PDB file of C-alpha atoms in Angstrom:
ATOM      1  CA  UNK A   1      15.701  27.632  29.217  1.00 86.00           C
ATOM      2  CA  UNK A   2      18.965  28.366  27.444  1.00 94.00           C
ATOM      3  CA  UNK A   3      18.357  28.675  23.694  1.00 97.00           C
ATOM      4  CA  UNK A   4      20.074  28.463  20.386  1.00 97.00           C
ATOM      5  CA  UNK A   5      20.248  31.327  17.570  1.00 98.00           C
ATOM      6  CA  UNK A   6      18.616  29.351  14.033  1.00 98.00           C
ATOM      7  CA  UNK A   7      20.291  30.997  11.307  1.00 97.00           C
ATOM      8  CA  UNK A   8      16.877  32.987   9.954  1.00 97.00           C
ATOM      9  CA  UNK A   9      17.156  34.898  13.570  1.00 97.00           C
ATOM     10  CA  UNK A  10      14.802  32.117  15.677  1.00 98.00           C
ATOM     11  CA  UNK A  11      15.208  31.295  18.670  1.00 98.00           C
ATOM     12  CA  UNK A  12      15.264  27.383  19.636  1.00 98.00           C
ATOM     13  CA  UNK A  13      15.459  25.591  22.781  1.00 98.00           C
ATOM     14  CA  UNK A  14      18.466  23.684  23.324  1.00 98.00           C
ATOM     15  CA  UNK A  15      17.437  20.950  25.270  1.00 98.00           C
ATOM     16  CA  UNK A  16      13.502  18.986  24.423  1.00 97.00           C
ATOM     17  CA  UNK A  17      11.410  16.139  24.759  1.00 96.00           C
ATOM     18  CA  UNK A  18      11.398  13.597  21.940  1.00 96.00           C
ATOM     19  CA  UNK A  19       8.384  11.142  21.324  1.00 95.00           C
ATOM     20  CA  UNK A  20      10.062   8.774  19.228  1.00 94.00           C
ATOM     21  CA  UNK A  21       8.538   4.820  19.605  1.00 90.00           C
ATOM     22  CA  UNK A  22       5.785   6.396  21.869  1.00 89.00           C
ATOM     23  CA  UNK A  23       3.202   5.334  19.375  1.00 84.00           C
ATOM     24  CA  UNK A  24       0.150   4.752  22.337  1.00 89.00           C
ATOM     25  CA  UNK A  25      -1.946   7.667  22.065  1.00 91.00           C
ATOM     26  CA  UNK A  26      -2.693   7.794  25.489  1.00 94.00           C
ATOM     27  CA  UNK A  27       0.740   7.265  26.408  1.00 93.00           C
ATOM     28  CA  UNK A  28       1.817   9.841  24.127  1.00 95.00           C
ATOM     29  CA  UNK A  29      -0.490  12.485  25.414  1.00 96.00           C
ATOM     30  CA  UNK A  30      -0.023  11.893  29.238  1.00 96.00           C
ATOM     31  CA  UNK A  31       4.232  11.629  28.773  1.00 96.00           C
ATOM     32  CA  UNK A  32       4.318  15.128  26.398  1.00 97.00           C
ATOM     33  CA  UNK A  33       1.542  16.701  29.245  1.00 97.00           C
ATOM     34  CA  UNK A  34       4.196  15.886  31.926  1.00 96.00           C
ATOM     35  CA  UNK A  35       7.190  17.171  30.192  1.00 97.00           C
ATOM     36  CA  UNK A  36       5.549  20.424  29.605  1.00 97.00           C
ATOM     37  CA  UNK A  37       4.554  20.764  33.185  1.00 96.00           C
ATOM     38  CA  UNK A  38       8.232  19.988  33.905  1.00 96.00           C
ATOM     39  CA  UNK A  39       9.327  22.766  31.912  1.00 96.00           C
ATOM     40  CA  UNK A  40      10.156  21.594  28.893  1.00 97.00           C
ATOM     41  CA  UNK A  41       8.631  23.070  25.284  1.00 97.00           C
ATOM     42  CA  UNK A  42      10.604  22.213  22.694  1.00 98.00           C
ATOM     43  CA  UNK A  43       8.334  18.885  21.551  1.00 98.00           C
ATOM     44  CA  UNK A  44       9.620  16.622  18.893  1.00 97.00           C
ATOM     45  CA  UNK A  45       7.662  14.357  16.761  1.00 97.00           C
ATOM     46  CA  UNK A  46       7.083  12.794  13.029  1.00 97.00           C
ATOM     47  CA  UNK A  47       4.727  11.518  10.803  1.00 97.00           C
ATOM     48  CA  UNK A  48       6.288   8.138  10.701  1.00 96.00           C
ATOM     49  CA  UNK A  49       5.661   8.091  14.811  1.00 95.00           C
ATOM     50  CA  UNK A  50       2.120   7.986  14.492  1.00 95.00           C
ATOM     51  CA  UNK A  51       1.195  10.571  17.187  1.00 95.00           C
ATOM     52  CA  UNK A  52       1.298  13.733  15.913  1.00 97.00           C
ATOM     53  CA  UNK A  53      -2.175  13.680  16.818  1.00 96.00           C
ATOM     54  CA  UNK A  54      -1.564  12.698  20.789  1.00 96.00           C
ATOM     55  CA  UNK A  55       0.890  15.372  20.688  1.00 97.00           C
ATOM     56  CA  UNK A  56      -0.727  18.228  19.886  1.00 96.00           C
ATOM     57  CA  UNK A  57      -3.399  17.255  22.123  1.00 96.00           C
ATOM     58  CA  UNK A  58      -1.331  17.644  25.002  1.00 96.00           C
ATOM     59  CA  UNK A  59      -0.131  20.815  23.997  1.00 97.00           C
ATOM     60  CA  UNK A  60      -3.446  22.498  23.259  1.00 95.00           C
ATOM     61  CA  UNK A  61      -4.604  21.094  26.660  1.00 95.00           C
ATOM     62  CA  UNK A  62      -1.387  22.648  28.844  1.00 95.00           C
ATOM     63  CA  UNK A  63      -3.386  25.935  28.830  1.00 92.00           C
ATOM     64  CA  UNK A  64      -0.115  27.646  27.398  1.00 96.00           C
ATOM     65  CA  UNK A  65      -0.301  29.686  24.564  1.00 96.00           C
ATOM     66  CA  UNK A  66       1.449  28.286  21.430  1.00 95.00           C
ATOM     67  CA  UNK A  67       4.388  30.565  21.195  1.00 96.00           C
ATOM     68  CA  UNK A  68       5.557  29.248  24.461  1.00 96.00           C
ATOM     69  CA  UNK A  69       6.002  26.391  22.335  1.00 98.00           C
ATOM     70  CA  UNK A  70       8.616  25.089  19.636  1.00 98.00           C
ATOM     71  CA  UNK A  71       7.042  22.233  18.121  1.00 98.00           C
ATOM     72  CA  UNK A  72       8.861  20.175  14.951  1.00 98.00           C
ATOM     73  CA  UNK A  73       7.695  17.542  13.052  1.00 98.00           C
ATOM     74  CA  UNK A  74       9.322  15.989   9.871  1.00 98.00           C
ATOM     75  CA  UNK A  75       8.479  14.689   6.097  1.00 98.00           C
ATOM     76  CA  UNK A  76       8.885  10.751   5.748  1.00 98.00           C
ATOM     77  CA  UNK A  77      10.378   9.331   2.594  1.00 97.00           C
ATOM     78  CA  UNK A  78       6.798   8.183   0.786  1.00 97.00           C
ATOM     79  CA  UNK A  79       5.857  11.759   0.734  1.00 97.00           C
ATOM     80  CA  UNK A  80       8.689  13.571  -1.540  1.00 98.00           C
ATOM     81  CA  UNK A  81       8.496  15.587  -4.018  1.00 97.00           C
ATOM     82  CA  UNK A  82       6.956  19.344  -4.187  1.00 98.00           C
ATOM     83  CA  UNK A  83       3.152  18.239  -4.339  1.00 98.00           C
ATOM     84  CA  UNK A  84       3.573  15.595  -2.051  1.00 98.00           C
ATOM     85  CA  UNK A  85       5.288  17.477   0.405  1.00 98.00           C
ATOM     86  CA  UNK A  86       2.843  20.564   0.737  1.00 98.00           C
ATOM     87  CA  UNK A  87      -0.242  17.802   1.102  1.00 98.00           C
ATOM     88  CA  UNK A  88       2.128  16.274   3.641  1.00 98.00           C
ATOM     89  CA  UNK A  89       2.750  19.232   5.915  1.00 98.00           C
ATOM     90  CA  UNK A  90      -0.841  19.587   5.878  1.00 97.00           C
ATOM     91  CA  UNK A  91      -1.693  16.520   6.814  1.00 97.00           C
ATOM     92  CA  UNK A  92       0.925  16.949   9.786  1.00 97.00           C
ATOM     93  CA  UNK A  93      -0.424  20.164  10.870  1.00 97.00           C
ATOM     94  CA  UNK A  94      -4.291  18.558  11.108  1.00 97.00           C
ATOM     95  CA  UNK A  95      -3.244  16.251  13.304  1.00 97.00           C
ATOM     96  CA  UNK A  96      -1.204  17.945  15.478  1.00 97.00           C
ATOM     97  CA  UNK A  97      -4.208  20.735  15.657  1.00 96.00           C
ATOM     98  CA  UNK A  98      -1.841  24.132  15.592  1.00 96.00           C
ATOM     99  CA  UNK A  99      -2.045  26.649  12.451  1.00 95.00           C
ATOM    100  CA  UNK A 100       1.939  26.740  12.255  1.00 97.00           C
ATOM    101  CA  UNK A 101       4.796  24.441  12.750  1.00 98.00           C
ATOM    102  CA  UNK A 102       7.692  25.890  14.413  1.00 98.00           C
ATOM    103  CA  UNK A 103      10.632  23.089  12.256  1.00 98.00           C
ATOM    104  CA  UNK A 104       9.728  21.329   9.955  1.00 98.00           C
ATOM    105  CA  UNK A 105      12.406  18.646   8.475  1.00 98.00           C
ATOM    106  CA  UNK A 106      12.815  16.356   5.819  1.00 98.00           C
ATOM    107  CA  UNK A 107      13.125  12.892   7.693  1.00 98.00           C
ATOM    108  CA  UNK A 108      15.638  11.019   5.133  1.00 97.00           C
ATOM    109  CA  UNK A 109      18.175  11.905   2.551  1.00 97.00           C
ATOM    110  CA  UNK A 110      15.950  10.010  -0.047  1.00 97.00           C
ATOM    111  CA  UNK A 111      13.899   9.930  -2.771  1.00 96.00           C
ATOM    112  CA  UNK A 112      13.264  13.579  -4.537  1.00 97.00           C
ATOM    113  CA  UNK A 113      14.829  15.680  -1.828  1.00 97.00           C
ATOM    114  CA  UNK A 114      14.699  18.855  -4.322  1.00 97.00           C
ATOM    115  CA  UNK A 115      10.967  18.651  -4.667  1.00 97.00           C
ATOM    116  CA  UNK A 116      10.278  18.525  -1.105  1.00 98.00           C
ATOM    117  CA  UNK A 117      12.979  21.109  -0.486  1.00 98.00           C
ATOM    118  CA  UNK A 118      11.315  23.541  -2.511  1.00 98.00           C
ATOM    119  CA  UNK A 119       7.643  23.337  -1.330  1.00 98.00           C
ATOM    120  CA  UNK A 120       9.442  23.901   2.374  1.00 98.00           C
ATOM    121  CA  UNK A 121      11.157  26.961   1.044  1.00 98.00           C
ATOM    122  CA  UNK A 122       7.695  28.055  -0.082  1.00 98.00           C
ATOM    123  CA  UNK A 123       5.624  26.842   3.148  1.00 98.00           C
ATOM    124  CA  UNK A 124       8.441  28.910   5.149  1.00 98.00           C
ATOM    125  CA  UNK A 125       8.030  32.063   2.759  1.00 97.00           C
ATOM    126  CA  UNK A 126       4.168  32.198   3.553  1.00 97.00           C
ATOM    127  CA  UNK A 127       4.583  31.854   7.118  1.00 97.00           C
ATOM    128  CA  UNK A 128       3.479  27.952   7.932  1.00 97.00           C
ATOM    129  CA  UNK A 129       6.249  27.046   9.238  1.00 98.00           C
ATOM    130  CA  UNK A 130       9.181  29.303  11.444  1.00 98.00           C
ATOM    131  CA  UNK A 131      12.370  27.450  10.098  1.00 98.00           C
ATOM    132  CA  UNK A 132      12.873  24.581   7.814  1.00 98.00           C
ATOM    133  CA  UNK A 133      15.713  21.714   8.325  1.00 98.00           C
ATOM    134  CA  UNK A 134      16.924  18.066   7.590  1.00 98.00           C
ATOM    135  CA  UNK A 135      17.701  14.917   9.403  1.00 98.00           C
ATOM    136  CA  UNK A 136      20.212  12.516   9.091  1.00 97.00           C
ATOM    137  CA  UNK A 137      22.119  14.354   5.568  1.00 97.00           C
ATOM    138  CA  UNK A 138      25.682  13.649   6.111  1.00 97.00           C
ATOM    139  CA  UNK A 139      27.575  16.767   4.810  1.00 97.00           C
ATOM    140  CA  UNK A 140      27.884  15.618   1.252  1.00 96.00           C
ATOM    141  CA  UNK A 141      24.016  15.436   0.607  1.00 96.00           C
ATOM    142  CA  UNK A 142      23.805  18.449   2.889  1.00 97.00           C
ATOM    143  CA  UNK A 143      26.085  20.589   1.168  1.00 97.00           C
ATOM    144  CA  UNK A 144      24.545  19.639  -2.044  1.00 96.00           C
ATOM    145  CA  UNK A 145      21.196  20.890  -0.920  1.00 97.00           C
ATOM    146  CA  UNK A 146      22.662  23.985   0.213  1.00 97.00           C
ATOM    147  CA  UNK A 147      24.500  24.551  -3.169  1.00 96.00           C
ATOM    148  CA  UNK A 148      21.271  24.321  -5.301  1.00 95.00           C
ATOM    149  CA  UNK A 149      18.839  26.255  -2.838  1.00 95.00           C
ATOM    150  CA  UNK A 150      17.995  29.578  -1.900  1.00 94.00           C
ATOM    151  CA  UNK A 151      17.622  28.492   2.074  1.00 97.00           C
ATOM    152  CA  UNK A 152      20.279  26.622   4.140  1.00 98.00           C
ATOM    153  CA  UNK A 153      18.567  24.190   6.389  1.00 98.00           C
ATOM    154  CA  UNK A 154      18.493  25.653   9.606  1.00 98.00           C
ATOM    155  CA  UNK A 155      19.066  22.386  11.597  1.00 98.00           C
ATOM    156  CA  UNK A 156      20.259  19.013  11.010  1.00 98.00           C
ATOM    157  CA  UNK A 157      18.953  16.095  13.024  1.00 98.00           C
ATOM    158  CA  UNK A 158      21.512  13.371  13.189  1.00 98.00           C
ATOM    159  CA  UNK A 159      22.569  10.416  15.597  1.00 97.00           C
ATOM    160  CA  UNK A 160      24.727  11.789  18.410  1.00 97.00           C
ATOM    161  CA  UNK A 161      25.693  10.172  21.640  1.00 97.00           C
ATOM    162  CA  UNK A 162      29.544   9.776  23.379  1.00 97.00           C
ATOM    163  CA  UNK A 163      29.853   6.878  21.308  1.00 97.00           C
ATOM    164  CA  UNK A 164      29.081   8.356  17.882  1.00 97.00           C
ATOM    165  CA  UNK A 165      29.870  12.230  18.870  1.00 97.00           C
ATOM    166  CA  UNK A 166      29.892  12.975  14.924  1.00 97.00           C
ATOM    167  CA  UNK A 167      33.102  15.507  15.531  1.00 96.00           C
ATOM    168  CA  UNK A 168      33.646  16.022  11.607  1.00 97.00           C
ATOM    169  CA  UNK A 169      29.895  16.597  10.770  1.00 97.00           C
ATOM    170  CA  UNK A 170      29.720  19.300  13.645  1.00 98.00           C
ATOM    171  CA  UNK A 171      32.281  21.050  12.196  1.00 97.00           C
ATOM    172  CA  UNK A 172      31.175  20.943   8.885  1.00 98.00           C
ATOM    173  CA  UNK A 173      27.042  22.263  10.554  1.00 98.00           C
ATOM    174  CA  UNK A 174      28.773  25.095  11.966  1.00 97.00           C
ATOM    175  CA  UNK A 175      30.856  26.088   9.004  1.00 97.00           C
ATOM    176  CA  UNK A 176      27.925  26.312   7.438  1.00 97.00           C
ATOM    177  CA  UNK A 177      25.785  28.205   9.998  1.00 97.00           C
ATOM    178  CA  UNK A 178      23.373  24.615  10.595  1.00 98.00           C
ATOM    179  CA  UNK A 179      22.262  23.909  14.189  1.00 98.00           C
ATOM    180  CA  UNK A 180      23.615  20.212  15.279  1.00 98.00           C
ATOM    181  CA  UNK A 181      20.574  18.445  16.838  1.00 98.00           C
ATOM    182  CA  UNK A 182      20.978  15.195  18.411  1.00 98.00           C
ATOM    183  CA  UNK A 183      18.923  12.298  18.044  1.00 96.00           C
ATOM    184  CA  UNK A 184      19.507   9.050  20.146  1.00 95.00           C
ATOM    185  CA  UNK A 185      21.649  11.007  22.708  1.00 95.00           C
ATOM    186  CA  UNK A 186      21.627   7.934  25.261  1.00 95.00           C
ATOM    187  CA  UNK A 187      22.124   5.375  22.527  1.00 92.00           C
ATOM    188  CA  UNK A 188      19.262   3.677  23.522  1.00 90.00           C
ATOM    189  CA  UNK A 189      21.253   2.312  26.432  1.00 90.00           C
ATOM    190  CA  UNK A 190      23.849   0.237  24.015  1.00 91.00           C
ATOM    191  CA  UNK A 191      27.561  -0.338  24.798  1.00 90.00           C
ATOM    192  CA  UNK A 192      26.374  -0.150  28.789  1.00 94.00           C
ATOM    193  CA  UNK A 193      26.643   3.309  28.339  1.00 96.00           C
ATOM    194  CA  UNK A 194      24.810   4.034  31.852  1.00 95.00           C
ATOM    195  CA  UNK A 195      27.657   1.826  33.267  1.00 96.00           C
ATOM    196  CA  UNK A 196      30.466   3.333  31.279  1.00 97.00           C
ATOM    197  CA  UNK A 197      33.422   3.933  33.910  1.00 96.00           C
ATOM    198  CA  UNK A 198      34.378   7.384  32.512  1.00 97.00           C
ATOM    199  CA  UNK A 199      30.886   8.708  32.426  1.00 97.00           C
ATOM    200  CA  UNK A 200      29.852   7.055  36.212  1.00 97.00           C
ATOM    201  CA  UNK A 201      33.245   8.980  37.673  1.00 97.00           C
ATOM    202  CA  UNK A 202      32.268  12.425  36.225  1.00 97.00           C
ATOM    203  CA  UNK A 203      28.341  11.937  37.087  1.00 97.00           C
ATOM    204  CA  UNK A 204      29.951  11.505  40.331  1.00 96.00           C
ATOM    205  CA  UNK A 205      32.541  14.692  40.620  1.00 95.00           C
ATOM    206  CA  UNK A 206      29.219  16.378  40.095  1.00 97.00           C
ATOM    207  CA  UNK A 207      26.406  14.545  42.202  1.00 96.00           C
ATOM    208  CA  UNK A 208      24.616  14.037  39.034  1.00 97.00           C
ATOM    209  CA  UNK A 209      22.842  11.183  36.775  1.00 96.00           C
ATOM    210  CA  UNK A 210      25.301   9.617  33.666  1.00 97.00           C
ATOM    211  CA  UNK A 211      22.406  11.118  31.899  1.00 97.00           C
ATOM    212  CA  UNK A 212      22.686  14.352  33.345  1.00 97.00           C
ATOM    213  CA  UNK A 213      26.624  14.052  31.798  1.00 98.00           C
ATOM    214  CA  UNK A 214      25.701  12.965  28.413  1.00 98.00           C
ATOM    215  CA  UNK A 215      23.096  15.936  28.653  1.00 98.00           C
ATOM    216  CA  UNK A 216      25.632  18.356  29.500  1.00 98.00           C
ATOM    217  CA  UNK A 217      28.237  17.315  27.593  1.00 98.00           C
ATOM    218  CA  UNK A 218      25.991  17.909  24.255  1.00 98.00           C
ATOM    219  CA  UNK A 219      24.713  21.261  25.623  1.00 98.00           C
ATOM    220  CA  UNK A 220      28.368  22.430  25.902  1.00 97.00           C
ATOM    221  CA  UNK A 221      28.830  21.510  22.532  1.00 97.00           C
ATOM    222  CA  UNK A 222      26.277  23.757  21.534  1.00 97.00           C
ATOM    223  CA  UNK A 223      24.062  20.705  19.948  1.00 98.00           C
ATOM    224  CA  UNK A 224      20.406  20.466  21.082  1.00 98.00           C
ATOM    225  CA  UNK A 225      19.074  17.343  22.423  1.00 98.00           C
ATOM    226  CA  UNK A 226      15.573  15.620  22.594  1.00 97.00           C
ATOM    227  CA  UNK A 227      15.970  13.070  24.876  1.00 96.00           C
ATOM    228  CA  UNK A 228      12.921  10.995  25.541  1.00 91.00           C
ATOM    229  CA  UNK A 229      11.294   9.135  28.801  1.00 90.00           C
ATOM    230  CA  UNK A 230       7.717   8.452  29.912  1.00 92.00           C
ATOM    231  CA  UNK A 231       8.932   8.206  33.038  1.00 94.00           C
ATOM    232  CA  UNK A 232       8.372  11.529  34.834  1.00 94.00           C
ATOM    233  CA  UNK A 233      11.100  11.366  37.581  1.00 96.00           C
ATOM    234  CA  UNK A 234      13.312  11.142  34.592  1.00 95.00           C
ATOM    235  CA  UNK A 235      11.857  13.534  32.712  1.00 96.00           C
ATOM    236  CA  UNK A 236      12.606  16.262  35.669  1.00 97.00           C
ATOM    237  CA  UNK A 237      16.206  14.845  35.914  1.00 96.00           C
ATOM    238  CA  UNK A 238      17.032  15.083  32.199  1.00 96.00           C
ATOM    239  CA  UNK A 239      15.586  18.505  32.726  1.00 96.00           C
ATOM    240  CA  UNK A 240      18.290  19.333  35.524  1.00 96.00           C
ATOM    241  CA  UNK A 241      21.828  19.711  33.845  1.00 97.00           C
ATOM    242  CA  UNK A 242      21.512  23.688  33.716  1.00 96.00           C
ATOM    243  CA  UNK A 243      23.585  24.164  36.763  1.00 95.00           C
ATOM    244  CA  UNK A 244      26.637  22.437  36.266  1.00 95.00           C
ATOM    245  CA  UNK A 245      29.331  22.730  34.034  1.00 97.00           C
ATOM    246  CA  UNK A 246      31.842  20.121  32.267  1.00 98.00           C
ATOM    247  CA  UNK A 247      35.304  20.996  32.778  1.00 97.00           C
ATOM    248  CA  UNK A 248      37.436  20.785  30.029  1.00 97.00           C
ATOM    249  CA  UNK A 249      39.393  17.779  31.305  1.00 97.00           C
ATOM    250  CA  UNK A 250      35.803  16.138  31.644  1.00 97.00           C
ATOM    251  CA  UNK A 251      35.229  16.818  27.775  1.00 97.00           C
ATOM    252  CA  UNK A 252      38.550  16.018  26.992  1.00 97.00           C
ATOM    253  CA  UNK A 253      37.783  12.602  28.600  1.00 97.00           C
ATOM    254  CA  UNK A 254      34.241  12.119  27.007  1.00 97.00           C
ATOM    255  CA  UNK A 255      36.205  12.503  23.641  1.00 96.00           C
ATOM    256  CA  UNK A 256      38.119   8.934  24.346  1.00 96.00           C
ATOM    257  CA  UNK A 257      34.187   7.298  24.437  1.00 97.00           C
ATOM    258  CA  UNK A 258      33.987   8.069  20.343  1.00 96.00           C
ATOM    259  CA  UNK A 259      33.882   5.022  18.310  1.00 94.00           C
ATOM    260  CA  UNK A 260      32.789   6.742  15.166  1.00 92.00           C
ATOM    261  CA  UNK A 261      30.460   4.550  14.250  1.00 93.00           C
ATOM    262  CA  UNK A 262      26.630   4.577  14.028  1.00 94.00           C
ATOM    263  CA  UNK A 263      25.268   2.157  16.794  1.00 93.00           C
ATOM    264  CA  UNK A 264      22.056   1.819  15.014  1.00 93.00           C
ATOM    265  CA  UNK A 265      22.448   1.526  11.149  1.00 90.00           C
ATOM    266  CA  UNK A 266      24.311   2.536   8.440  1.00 91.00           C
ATOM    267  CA  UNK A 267      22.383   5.318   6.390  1.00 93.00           C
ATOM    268  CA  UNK A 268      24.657   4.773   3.380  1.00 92.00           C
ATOM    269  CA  UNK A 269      24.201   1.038   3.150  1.00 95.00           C
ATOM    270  CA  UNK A 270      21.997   0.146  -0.139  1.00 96.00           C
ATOM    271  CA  UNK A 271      19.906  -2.132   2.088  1.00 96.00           C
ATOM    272  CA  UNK A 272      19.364   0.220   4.975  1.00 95.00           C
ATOM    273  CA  UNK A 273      18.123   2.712   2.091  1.00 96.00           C
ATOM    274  CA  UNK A 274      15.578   0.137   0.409  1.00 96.00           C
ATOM    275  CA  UNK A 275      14.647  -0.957   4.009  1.00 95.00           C
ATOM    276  CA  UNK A 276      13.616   2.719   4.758  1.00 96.00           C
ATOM    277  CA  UNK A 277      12.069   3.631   1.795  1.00 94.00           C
ATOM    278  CA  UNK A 278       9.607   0.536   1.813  1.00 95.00           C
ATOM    279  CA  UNK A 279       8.038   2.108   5.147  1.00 94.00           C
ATOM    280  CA  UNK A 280       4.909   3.507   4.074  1.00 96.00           C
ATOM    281  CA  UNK A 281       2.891   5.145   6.997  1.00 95.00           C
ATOM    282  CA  UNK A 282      -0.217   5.899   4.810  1.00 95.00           C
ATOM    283  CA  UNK A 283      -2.037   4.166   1.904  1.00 90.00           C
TER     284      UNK A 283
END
């Protein structure tokens, strides 16, 4: 598995399974026990997807030992601030059964990030946790973190797919030595992005899957990418896009796709914000 260089020296897989709206614990469990048998063990999950719990199930039952794995789970908005956040991670690292966390990132850019920030700076200095990151922080919030902290955030989570290929927030991640980590790399299947003209010719130039492409294409770009399935024959394709290469042309023309817009929601819109922080996932 080709990896990615964290900036604290670790070592991350490029390319994992995400268990985003797989919420069935037996679901969960048997689609995260077939990825890993495919090959794949960077596992991505949350405490506002309800199964943390189904996840680490599966990976204490693969037989593997744990630092085979790179398992990340993230802090959801009702739990922010310093106190809140260390009884948090806890909480996260019962259920998922391991004694470390390998990422560990603040979920939203709201509420008292600089609490929360801190007791991850402090859960990373005593060892519970490998590396320590954010999701969707557009650079502004990001940079603002960075300027008042001690650690940069070793990854940032964001929506990234051929429509939304976040060009100018990739730049700004790598200027500041962040990992770009995709979320949503298929868009969920909007825009008819599986029947997208430019993306069908170049799955076929290579014999592969449109899926394969969009897989590829973020690879090359140095970006990891969780895509998720609980399908297994799709699980071993996604896993397949190690032995072909994009030419530049085929970038070039993957660029035209960008509409540089979110095809989801608007994380700056005041009633996007509200609508977030009213999820509560615990009492």
């Amino acid at each position: 598995m080709q990896t990615i260089l964290l900036n604290n020296g670790v070592e991350m897989p490029i390319l994992g399974f995400g268990t985003y709206q797989v919420e069935d614990a037996t679901a969960c469990e048997k689609a995260v026990a077939d990825a890993i048998a495919v090959g794949y063990r960077l596992i991505d999950t949350a405490a506002c997807y309800f199964n943390e719990e189904a996840v680490g199930k599966a990976i204490r039952q693969s037989g593997l030992p744990r630092e085979d794995f790179f398992v990340t789970t993230k802090l959801w908005v009702q739990d922010m601030g310093y106190d809140a956040t260390r009884k948090a991670f806890e909480a996260s690292l019962q259920r998922l059964g391991l004694e470390y966390l390998d990422l560990y990132l603040i979920h939203q850019a709201y509420g008292d990030v600089y609490g929360s920030w801190r007791a991850m700076e402090d859960l990373y200095r005593e060892g519970k946790v490998r590396a320590i990151g954010v999701s969707n922080f557009f650079p502004d919030r990001l940079m603002d973190l960075i300027l008042h902290h001690e650690i940069v955030p070793a990854v940032n989570q964001i929506e990234t797919h051929p429509f939304y290929q976040r060009e100018k927030d990739h730049q700004f991640l790598q200027e500041q030595g962040v990992v770009h980590e995709s979320w949503g790399p298929f868009a969920e299947g909007k825009h008819h992005i599986f029947q997208n003209a430019i993306l069908q010719t170049i799955a076929q130039n290579h014999g592969k899957s449109v899926a394969q492409v969009i897989l590829r294409w973020l690879i090359q770009r140095n970006i990891v990418v969780i895509p998720k399935s609980v399908h297994p024959e799709r699980m071993v394709e996604n896993f397949q896009v190690f032995d072909m290469e994009l030419s530049p042309e085929e970038m070039t023309a993957i660029a035209s796709l960008d509409q540089n817009v979110s095809s989801f929601f608007d994380h700056r819109d005041p009633a996007i914000i509200r609508w977030i922080n009213d999820m509560k996932i615990h009492d």
